[in-house]
mmCIF file with all atom_site columns, C-alpha atoms in Angstrom:
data_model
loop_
_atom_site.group_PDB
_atom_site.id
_atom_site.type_symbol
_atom_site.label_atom_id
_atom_site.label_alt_id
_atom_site.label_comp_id
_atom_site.label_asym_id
_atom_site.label_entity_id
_atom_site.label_seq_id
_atom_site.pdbx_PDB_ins_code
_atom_site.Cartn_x
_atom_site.Cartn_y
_atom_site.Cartn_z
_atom_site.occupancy
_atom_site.B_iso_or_equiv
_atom_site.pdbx_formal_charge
_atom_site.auth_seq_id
_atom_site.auth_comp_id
_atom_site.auth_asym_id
_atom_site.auth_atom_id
_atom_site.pdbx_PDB_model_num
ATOM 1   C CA . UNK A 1 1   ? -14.525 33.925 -9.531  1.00 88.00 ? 793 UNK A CA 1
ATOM 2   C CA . UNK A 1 2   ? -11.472 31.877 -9.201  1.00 94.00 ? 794 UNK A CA 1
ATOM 3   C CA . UNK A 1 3   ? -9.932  30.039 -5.606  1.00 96.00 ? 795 UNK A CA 1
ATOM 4   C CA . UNK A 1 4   ? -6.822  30.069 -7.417  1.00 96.00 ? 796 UNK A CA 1
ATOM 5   C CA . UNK A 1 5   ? -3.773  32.155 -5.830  1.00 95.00 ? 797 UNK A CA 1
ATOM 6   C CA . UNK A 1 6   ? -0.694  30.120 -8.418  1.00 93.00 ? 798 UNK A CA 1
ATOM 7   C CA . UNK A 1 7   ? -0.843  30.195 -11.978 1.00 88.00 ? 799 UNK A CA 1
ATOM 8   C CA . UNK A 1 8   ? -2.339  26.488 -13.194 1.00 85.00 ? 800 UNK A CA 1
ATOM 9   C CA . UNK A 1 9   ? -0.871  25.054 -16.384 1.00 90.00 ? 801 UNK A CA 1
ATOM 10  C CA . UNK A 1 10  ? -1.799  21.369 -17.212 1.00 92.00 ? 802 UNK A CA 1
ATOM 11  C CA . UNK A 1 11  ? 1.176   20.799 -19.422 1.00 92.00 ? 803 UNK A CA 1
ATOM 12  C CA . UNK A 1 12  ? 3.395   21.736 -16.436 1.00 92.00 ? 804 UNK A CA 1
ATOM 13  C CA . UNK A 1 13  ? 1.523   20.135 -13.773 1.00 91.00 ? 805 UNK A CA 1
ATOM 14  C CA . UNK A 1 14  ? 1.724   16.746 -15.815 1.00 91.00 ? 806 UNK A CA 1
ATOM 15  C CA . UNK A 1 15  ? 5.022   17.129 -16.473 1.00 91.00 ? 807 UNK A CA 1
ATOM 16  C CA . UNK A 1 16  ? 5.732   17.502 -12.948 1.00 88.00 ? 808 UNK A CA 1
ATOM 17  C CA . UNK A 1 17  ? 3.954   14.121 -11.654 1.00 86.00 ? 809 UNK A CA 1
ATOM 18  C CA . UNK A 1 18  ? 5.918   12.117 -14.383 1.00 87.00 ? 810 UNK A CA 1
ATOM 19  C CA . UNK A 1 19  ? 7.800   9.280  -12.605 1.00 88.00 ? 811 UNK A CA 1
ATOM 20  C CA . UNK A 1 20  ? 6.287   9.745  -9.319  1.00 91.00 ? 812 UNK A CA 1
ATOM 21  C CA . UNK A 1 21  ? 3.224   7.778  -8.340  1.00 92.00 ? 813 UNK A CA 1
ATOM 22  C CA . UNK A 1 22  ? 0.663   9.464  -9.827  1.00 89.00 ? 814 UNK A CA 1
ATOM 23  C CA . UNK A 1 23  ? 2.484   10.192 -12.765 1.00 91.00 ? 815 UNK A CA 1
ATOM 24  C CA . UNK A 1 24  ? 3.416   5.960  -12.932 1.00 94.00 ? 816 UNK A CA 1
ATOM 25  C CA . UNK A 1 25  ? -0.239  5.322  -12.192 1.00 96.00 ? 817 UNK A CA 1
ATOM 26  C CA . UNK A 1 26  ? -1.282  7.563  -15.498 1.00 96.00 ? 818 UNK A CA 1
ATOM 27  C CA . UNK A 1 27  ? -3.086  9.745  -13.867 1.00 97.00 ? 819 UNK A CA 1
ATOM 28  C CA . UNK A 1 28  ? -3.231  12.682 -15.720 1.00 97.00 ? 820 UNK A CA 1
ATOM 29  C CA . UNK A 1 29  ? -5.060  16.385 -14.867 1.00 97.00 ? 821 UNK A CA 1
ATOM 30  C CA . UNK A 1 30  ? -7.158  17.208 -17.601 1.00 98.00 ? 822 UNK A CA 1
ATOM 31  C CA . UNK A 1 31  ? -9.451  20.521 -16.502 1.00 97.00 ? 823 UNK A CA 1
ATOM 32  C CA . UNK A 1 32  ? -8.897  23.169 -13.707 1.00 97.00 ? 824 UNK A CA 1
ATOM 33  C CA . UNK A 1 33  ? -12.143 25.467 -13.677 1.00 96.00 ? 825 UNK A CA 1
ATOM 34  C CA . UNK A 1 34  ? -12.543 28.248 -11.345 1.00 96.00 ? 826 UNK A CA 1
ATOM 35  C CA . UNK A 1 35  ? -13.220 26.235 -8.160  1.00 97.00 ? 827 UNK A CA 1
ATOM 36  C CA . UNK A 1 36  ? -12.828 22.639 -8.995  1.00 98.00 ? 828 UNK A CA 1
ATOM 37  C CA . UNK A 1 37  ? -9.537  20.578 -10.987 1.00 98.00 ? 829 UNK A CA 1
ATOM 38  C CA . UNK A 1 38  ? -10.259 17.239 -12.401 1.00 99.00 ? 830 UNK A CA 1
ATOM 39  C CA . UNK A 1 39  ? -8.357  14.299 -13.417 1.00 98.00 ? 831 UNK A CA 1
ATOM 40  C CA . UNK A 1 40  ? -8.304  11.146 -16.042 1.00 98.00 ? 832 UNK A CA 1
ATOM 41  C CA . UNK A 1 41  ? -7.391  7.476  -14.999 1.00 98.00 ? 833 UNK A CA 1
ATOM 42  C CA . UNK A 1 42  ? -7.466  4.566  -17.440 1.00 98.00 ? 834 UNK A CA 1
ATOM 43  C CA . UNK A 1 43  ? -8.253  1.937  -15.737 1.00 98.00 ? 835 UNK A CA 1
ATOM 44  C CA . UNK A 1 44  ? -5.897  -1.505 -17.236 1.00 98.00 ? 836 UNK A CA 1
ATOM 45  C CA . UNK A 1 45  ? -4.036  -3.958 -15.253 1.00 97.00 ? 837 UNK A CA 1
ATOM 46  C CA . UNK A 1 46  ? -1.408  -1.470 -13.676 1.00 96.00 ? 838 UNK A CA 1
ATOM 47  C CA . UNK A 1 47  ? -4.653  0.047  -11.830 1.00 98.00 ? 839 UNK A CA 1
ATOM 48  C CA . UNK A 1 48  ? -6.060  -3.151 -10.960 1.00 98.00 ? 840 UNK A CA 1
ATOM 49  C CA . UNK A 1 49  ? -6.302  -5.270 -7.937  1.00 97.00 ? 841 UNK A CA 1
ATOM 50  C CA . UNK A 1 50  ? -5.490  -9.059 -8.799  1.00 97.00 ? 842 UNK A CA 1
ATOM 51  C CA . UNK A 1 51  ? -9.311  -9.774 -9.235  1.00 97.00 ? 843 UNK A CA 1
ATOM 52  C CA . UNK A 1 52  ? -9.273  -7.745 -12.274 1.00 97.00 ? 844 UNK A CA 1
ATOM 53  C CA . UNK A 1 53  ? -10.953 -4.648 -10.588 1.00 98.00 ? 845 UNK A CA 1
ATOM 54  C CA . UNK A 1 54  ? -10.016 -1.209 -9.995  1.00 98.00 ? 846 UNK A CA 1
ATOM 55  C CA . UNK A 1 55  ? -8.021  -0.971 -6.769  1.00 98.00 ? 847 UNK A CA 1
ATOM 56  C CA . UNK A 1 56  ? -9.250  0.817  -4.257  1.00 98.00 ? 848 UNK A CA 1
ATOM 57  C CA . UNK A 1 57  ? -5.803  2.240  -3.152  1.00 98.00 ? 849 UNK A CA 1
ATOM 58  C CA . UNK A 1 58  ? -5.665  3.810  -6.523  1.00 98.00 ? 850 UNK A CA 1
ATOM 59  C CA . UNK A 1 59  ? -8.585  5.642  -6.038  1.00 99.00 ? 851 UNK A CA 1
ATOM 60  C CA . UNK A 1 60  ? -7.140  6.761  -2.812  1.00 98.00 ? 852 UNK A CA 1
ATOM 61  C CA . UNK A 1 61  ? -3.909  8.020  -4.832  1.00 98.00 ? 853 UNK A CA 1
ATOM 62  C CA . UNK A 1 62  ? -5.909  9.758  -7.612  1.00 98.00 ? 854 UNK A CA 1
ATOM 63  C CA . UNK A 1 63  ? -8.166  11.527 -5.191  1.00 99.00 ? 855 UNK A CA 1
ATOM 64  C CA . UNK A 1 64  ? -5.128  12.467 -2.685  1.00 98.00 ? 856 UNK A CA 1
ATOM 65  C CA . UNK A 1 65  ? -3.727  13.740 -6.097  1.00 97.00 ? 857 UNK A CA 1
ATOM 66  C CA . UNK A 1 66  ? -6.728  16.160 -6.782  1.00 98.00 ? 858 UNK A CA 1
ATOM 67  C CA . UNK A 1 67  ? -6.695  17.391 -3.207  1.00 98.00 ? 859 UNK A CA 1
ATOM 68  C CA . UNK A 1 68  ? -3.395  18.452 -3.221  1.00 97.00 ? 860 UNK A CA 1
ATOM 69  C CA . UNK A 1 69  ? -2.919  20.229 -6.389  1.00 97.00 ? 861 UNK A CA 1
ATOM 70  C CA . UNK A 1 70  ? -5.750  21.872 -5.834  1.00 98.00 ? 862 UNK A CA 1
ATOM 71  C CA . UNK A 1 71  ? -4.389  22.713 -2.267  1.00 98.00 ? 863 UNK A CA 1
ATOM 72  C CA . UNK A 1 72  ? -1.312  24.194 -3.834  1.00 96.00 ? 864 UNK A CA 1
ATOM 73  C CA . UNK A 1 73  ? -2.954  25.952 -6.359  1.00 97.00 ? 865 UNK A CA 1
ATOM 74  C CA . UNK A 1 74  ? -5.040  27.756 -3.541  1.00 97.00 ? 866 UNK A CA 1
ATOM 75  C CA . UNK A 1 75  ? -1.865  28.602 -1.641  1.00 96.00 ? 867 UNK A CA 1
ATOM 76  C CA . UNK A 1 76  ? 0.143   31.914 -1.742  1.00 95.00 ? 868 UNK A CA 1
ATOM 77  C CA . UNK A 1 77  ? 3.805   32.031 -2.789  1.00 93.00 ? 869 UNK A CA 1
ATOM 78  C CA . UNK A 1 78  ? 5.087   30.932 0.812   1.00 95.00 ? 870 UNK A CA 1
ATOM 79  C CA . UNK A 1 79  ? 2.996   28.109 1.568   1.00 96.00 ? 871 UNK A CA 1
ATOM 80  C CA . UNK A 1 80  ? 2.615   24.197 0.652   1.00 95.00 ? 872 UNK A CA 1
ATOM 81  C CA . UNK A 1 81  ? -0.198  21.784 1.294   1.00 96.00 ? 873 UNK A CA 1
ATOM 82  C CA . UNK A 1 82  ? 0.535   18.386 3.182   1.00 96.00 ? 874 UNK A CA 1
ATOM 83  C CA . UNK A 1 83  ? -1.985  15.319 3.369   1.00 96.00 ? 875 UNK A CA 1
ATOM 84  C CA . UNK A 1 84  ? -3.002  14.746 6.782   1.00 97.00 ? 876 UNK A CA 1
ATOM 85  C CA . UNK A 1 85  ? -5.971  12.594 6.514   1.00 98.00 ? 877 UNK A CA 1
ATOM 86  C CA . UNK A 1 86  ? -8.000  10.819 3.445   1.00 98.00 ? 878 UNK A CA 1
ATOM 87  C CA . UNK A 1 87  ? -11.285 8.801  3.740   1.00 98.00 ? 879 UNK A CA 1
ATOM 88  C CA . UNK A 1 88  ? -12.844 6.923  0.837   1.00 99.00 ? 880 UNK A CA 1
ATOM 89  C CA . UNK A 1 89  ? -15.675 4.942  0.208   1.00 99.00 ? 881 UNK A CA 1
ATOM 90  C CA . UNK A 1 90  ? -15.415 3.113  -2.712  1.00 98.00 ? 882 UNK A CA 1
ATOM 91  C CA . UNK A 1 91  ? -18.989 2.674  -4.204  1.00 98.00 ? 883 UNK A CA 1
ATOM 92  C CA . UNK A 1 92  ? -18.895 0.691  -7.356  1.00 98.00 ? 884 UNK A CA 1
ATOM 93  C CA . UNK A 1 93  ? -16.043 -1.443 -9.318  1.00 98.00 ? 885 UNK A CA 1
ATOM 94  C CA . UNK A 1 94  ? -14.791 -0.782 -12.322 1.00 98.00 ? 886 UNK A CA 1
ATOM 95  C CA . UNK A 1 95  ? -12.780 -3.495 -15.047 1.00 98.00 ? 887 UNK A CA 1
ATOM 96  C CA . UNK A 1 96  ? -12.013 -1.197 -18.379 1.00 98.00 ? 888 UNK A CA 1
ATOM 97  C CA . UNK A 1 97  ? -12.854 2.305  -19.596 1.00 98.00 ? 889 UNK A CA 1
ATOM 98  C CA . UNK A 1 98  ? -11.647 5.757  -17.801 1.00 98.00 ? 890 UNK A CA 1
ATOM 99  C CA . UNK A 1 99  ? -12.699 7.228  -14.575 1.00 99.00 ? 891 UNK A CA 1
ATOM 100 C CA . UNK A 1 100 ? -13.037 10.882 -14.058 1.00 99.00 ? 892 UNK A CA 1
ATOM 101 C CA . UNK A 1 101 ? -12.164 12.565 -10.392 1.00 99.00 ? 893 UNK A CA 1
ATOM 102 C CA . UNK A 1 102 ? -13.210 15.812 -9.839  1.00 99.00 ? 894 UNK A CA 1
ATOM 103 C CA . UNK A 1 103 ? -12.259 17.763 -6.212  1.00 99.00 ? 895 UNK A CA 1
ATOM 104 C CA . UNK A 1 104 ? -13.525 20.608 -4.844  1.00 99.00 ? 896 UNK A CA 1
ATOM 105 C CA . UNK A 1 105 ? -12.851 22.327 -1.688  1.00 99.00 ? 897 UNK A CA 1
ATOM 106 C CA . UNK A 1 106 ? -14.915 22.853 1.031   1.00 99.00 ? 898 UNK A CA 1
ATOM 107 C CA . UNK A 1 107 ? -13.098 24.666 3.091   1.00 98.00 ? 899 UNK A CA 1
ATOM 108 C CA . UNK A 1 108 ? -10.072 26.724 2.383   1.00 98.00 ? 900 UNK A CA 1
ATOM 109 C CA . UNK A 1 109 ? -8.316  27.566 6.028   1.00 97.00 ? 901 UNK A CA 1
ATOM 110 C CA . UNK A 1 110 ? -5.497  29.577 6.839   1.00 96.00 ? 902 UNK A CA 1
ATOM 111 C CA . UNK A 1 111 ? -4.281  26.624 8.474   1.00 97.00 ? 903 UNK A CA 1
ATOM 112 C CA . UNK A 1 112 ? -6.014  23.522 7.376   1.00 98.00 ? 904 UNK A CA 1
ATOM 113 C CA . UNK A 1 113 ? -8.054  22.600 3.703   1.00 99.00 ? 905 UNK A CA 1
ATOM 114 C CA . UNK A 1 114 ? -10.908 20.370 3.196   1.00 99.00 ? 906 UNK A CA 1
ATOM 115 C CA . UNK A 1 115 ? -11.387 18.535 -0.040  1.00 99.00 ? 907 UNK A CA 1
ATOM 116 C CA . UNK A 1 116 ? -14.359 17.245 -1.776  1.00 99.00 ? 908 UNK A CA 1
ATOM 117 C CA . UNK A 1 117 ? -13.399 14.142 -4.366  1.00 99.00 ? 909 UNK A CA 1
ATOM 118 C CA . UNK A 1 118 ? -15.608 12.221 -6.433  1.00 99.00 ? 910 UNK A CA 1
ATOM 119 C CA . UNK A 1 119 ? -14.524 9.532  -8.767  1.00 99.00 ? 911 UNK A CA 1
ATOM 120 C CA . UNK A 1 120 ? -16.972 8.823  -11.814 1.00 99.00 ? 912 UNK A CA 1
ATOM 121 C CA . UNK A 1 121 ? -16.917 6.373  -15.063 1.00 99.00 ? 913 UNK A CA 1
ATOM 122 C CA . UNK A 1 122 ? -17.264 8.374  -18.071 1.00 97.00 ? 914 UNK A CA 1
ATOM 123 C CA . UNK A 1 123 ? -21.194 7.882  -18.213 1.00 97.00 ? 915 UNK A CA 1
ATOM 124 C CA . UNK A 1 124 ? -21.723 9.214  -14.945 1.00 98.00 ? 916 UNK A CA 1
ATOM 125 C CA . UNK A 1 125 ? -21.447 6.300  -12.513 1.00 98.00 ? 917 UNK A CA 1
ATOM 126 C CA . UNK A 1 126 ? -20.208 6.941  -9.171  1.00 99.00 ? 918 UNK A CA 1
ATOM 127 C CA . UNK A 1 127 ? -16.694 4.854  -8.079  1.00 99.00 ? 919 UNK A CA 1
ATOM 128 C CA . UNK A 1 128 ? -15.639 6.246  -5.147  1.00 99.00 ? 920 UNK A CA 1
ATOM 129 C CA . UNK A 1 129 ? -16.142 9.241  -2.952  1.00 99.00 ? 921 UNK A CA 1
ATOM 130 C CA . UNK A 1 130 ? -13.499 10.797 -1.149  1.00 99.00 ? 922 UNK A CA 1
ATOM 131 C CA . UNK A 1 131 ? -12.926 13.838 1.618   1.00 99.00 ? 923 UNK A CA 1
ATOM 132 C CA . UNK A 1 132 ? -8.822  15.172 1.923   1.00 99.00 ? 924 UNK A CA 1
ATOM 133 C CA . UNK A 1 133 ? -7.693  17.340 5.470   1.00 99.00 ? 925 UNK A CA 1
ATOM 134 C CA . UNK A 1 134 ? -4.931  19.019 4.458   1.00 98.00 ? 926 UNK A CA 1
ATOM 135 C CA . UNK A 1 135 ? -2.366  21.270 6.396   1.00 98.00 ? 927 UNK A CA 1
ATOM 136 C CA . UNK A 1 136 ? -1.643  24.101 5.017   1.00 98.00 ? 928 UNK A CA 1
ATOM 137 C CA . UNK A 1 137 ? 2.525   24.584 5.857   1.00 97.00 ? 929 UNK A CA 1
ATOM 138 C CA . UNK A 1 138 ? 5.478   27.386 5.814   1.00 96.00 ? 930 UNK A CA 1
ATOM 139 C CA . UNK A 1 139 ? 7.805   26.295 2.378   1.00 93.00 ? 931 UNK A CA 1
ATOM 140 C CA . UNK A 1 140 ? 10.828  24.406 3.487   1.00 86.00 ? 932 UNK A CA 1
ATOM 141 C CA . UNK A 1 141 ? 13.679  27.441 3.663   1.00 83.00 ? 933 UNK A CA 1
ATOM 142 C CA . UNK A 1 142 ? 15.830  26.943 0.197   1.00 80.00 ? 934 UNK A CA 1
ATOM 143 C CA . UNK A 1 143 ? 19.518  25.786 1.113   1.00 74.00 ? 935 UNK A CA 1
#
């Protein structure tokens, strides 16, 4: 059965991040199954730190990323989800290739979500592991 309360369309959600940071980073949402959304990340000299290495702020971004869209997605038609914490340990380095983040939530509040993120290589190799606290907020009135 699916967490989802928003229709989720990867051409639209990508289209949406374009410019911003994630979007910039080329990060890039490639699956949304019933209770998890997952995300693509070439790692190349935009994503590295200046020893040549995945940066570890990066991972934060494509993690904080998952967390949210998946937050959103999760939300009814008068709510938004808003960061409010992020913790990452960042396991093993990566030079080349792609990693893979996948997030799941473990706890969807009426007030506050908690979010699962793990960042893989492409053969299975954990990179980071990551836990989101989001709040879960009115919309902004439209003016």
């Amino acid at each position: 059965m699916s967490i989802w309360k928003k229709q989720a369309d990867l051409k639209a959600i990508n289209a949406l991040n374009d410019g911003r940071a994630n979007g910039v980073l080329g990060i890039r949402i490639s699956e949304i199954g019933d209770d998890f959304i997952r995300a693509e990340l070439l790692v190349e000299p935009r994503t590295h730190q200046p020893f040549g290495l995945l940066h570890g702020g990066v991972s934060c971004v494509l993690a904080e990323t998952l967390g949210s869209i998946g937050g959103y997605l999760t939300c009814d038609e008068e709510h938004n989800i808003v960061g409010v914490d992020i913790n990452a340990t960042h396991m093993n380095s990566v030079r080349s290739g792609k990693v893979i983040g996948t997030a799941r939530p473990l706890k969807l509040g009426r007030r506050m979500q908690f979010w699962a993120i793990d960042i893989e290589t492409e053969d299975g190799r954990p990179v980071c592991v990551a836990r989101l606290s989001a709040a879960v907020v009115p919309n902004a009135p439209k003016t």
